Coordinates of N, CA, C and O in Angstrom, one line a residue:
X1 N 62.8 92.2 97.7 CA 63.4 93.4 97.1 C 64.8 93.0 96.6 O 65.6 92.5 97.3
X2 N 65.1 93.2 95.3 CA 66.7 92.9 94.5 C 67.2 94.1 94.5 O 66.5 95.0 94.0
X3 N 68.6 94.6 95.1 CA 69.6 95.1 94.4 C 70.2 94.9 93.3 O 70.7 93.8 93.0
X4 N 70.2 95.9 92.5 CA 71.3 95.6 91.2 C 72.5 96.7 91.6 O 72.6 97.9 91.8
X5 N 73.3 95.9 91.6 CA 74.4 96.9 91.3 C 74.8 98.0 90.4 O 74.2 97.8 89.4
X6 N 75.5 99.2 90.3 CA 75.7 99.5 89.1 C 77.0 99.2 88.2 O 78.1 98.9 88.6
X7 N 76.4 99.2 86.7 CA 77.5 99.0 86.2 C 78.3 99.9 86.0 O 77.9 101.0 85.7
X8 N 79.8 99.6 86.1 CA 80.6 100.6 85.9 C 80.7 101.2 84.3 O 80.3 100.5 83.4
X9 N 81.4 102.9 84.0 CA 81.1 103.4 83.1 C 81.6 102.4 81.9 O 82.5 101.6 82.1
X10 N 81.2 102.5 80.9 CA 81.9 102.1 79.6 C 83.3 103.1 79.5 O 83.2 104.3 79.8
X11 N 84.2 102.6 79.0 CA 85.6 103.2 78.7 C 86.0 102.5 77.7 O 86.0 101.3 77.5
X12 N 86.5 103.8 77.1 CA 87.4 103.4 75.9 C 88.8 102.6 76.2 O 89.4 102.8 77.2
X13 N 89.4 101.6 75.2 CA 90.5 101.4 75.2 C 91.5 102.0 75.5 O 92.4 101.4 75.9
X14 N 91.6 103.8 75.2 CA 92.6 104.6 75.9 C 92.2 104.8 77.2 O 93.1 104.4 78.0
X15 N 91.0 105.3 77.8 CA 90.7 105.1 78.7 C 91.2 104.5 79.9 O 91.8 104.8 80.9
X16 N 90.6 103.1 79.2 CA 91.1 102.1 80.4 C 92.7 101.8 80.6 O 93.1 101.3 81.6
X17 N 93.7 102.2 79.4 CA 94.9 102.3 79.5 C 95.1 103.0 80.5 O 95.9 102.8 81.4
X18 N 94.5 103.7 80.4 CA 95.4 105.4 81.6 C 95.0 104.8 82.4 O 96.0 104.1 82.8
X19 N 93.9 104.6 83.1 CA 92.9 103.9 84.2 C 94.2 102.9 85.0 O 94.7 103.2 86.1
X20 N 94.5 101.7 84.2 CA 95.3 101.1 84.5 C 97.1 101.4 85.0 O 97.9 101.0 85.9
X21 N 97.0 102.5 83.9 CA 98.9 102.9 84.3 C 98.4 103.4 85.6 O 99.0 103.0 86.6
X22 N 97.2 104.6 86.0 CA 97.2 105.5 86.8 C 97.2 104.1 88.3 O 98.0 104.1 89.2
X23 N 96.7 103.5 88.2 CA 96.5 102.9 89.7 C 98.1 102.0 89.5 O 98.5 101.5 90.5
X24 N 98.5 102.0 88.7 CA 100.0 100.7 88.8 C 101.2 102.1 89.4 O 102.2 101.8 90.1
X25 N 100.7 103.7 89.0 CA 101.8 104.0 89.5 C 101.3 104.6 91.0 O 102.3 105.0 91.8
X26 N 100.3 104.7 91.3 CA 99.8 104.5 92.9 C 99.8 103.4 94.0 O 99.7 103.6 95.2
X27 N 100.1 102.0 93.0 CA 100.3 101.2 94.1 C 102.4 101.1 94.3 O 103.1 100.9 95.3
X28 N 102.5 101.4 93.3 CA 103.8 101.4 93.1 C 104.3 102.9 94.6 O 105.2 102.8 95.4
X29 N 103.5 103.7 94.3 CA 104.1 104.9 95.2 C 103.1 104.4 96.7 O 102.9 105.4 97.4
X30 N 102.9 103.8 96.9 CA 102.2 103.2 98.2 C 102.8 102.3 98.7 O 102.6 102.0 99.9
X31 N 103.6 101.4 97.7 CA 104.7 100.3 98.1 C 106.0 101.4 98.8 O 106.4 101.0 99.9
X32 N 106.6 102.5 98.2 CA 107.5 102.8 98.4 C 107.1 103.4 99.9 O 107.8 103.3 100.9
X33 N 105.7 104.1 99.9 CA 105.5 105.1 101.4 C 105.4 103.5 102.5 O 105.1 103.9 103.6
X34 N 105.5 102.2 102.6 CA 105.0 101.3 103.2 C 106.5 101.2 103.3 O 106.8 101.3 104.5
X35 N 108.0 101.1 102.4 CA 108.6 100.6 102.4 C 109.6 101.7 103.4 O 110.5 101.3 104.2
X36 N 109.4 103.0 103.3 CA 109.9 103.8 104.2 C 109.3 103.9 105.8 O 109.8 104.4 106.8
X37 N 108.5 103.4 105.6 CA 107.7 103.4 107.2 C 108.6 101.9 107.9 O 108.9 101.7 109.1
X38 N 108.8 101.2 107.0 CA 109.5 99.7 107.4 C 111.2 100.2 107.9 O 111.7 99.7 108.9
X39 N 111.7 100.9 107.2 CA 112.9 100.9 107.1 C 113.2 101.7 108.4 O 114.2 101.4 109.1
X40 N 112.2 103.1 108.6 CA 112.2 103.8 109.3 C 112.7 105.1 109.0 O 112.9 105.9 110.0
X41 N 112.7 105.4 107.7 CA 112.8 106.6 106.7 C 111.7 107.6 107.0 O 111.8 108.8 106.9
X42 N 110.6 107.0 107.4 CA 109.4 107.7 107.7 C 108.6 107.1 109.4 O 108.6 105.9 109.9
X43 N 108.1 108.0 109.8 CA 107.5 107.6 110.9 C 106.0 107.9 110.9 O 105.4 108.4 110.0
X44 N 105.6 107.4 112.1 CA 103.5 106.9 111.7 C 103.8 108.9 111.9 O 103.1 109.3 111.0
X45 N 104.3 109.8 112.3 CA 104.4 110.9 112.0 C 104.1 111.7 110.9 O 103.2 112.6 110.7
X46 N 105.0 111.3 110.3 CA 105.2 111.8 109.2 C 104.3 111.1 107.8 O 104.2 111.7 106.7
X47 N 103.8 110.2 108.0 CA 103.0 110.2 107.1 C 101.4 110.4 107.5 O 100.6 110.5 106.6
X48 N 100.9 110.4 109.0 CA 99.9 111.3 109.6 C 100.1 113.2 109.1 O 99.2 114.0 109.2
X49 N 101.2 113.6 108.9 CA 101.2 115.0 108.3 C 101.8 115.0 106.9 O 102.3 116.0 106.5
X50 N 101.7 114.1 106.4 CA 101.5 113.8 104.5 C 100.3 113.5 104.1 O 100.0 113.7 102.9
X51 N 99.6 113.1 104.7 CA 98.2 113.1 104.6 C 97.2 113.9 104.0 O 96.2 113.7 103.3
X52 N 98.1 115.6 104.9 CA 97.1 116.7 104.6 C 96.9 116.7 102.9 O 95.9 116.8 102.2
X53 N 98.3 116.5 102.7 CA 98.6 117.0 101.4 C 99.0 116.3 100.1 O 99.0 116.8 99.0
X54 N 99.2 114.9 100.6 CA 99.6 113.8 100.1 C 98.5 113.1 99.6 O 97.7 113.0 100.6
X55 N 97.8 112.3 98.3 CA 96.8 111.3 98.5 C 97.5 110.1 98.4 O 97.2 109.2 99.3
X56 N 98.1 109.8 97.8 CA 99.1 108.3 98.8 C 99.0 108.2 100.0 O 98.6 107.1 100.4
X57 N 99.3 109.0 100.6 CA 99.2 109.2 102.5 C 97.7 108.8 102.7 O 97.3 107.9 103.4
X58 N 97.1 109.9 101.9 CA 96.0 110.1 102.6 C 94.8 109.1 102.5 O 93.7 109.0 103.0
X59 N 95.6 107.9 101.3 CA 94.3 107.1 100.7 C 94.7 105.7 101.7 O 93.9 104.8 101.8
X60 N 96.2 105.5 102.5 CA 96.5 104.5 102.7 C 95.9 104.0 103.9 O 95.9 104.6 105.0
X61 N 95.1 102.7 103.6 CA 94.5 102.2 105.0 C 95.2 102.3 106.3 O 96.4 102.0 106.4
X62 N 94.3 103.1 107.3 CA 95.8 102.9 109.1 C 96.0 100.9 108.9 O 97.1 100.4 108.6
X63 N 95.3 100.6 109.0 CA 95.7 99.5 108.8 C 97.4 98.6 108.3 O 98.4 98.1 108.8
X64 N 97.0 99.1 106.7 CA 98.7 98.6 106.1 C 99.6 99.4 106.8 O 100.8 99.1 106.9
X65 N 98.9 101.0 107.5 CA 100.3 101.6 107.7 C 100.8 101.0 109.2 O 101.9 100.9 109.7
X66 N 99.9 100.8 109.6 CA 100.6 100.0 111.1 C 101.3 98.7 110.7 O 102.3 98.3 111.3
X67 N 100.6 98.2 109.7 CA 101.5 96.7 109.6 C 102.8 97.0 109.0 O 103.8 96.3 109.2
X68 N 102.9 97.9 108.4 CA 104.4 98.3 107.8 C 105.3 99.0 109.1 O 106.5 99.2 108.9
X69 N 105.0 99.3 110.0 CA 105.7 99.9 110.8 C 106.6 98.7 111.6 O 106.1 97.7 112.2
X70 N 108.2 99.1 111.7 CA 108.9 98.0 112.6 C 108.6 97.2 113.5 O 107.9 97.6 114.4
X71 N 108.8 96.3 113.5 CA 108.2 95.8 114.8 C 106.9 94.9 115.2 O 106.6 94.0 116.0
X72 N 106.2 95.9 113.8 CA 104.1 95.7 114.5 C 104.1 95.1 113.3 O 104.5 95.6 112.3
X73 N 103.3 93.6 113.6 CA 102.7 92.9 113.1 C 101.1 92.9 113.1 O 100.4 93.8 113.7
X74 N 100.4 91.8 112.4 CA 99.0 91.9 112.0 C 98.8 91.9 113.2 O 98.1 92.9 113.6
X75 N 99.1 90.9 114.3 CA 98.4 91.0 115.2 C 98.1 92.2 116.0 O 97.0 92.6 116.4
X76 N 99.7 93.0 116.2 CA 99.5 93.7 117.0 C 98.8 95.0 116.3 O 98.0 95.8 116.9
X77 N 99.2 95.0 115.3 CA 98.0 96.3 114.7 C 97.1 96.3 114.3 O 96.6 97.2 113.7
X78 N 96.3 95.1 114.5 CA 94.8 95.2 114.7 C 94.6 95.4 116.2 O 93.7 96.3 116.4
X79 N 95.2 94.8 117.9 CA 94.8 95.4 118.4 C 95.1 96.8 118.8 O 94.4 97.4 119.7
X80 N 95.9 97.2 118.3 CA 95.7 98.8 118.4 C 94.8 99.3 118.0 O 94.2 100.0 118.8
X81 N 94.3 99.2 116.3 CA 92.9 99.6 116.1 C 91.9 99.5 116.9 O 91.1 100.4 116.8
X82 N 91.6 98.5 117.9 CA 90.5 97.7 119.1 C 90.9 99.5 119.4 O 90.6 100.6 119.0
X83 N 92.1 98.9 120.5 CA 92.0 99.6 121.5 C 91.7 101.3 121.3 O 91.1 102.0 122.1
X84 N 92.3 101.6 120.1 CA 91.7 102.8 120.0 C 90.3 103.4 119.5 O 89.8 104.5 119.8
X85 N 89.7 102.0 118.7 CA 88.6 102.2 117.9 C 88.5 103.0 116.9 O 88.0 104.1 116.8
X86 N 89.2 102.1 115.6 CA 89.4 102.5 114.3 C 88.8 101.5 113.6 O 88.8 100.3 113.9
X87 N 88.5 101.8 112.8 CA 87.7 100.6 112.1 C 88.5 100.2 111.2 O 89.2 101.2 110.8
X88 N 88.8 99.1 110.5 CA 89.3 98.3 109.6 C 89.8 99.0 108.2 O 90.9 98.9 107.7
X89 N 88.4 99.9 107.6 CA 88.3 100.0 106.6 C 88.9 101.6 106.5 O 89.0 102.0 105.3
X90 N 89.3 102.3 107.4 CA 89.4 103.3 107.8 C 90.6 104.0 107.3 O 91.6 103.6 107.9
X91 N 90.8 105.2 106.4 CA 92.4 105.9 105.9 C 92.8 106.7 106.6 O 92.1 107.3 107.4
X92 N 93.8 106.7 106.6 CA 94.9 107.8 107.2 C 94.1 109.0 107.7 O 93.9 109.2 108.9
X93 N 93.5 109.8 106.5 CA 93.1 111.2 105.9 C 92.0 111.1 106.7 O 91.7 112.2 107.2
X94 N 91.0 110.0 107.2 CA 89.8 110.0 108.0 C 89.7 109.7 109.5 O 88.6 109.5 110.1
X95 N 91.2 109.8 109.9 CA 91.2 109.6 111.2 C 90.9 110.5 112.0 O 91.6 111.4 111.7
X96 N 90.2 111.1 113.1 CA 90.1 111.9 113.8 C 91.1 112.5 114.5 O 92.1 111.9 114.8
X97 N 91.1 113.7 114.9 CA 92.4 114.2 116.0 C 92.4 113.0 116.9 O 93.5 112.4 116.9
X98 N 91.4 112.5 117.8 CA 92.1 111.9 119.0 C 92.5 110.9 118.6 O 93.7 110.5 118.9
X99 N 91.7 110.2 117.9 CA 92.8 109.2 117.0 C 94.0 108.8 116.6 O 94.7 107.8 116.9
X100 N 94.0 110.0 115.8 CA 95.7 110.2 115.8 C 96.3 110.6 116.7 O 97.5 110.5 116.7
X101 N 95.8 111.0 117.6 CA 96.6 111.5 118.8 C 96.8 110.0 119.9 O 97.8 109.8 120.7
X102 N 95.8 109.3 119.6 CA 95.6 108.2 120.6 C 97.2 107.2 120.0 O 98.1 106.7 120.6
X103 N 96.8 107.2 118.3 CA 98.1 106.3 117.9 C 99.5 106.6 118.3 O 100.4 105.8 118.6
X104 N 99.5 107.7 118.3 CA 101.1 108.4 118.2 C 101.6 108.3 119.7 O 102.7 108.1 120.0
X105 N 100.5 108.5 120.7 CA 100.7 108.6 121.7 C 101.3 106.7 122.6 O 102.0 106.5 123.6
X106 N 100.8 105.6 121.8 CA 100.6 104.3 121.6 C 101.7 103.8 120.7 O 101.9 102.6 120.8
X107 N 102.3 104.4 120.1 CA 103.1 104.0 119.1 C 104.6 105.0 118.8 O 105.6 104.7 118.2
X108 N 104.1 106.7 119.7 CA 105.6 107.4 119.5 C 106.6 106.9 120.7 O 107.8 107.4 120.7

């Protein structure tokens, strides 16, 4: 049995313009929510309740957001993920209550 993938849509040259600015100024505003979580401008708090309403928040892997947080490196925020059981691939916005409750409680 073969999979084919699909191809992605055809786009026009404007298109793909916007396409392109649109994700440079999302990674750009995901650098800055990463860079506030570092500094300590924001806490795993505060961007767990930006989430609701935020899609920066809400699209950013728990992952980068643990690694951005003071302190916690790769190592240690993957085993946090273990220990609470979050999976890797996993956003902000799809965490469960206990989840989040498990982090904050591990991490406030």
């Amino acid at each position: 049995m073969t999979t084919h993938m699909a191809t992605p849509p055809q786009l026009s040259s404007d298109q793909r313009a916007a396409a392109l600015a649109k994700a440079a100024l999302v990674r750009v505003a995901r650098s800055e929510l990463k860079e506030k979580l570092k500094s300590g401008e924001m806490s795993l708090q505060d961007v767990i309740d930006a989430a609701v309403t935020d899609d920066v928040a809400a699209k950013l892997k728990v992952l980068a957001m643990l690694e951005s947080l003071p302190g916690l490196g790769k190592v240690k925020a993957r085993r946090i993920m273990d220990d609470v059981g979050i999976a890797d691939s996993r956003r902000v916005k799809g965490l469960g209550a206990q989840q989040r409750a498990a982090l904050l409680q591990q991490l406030g």
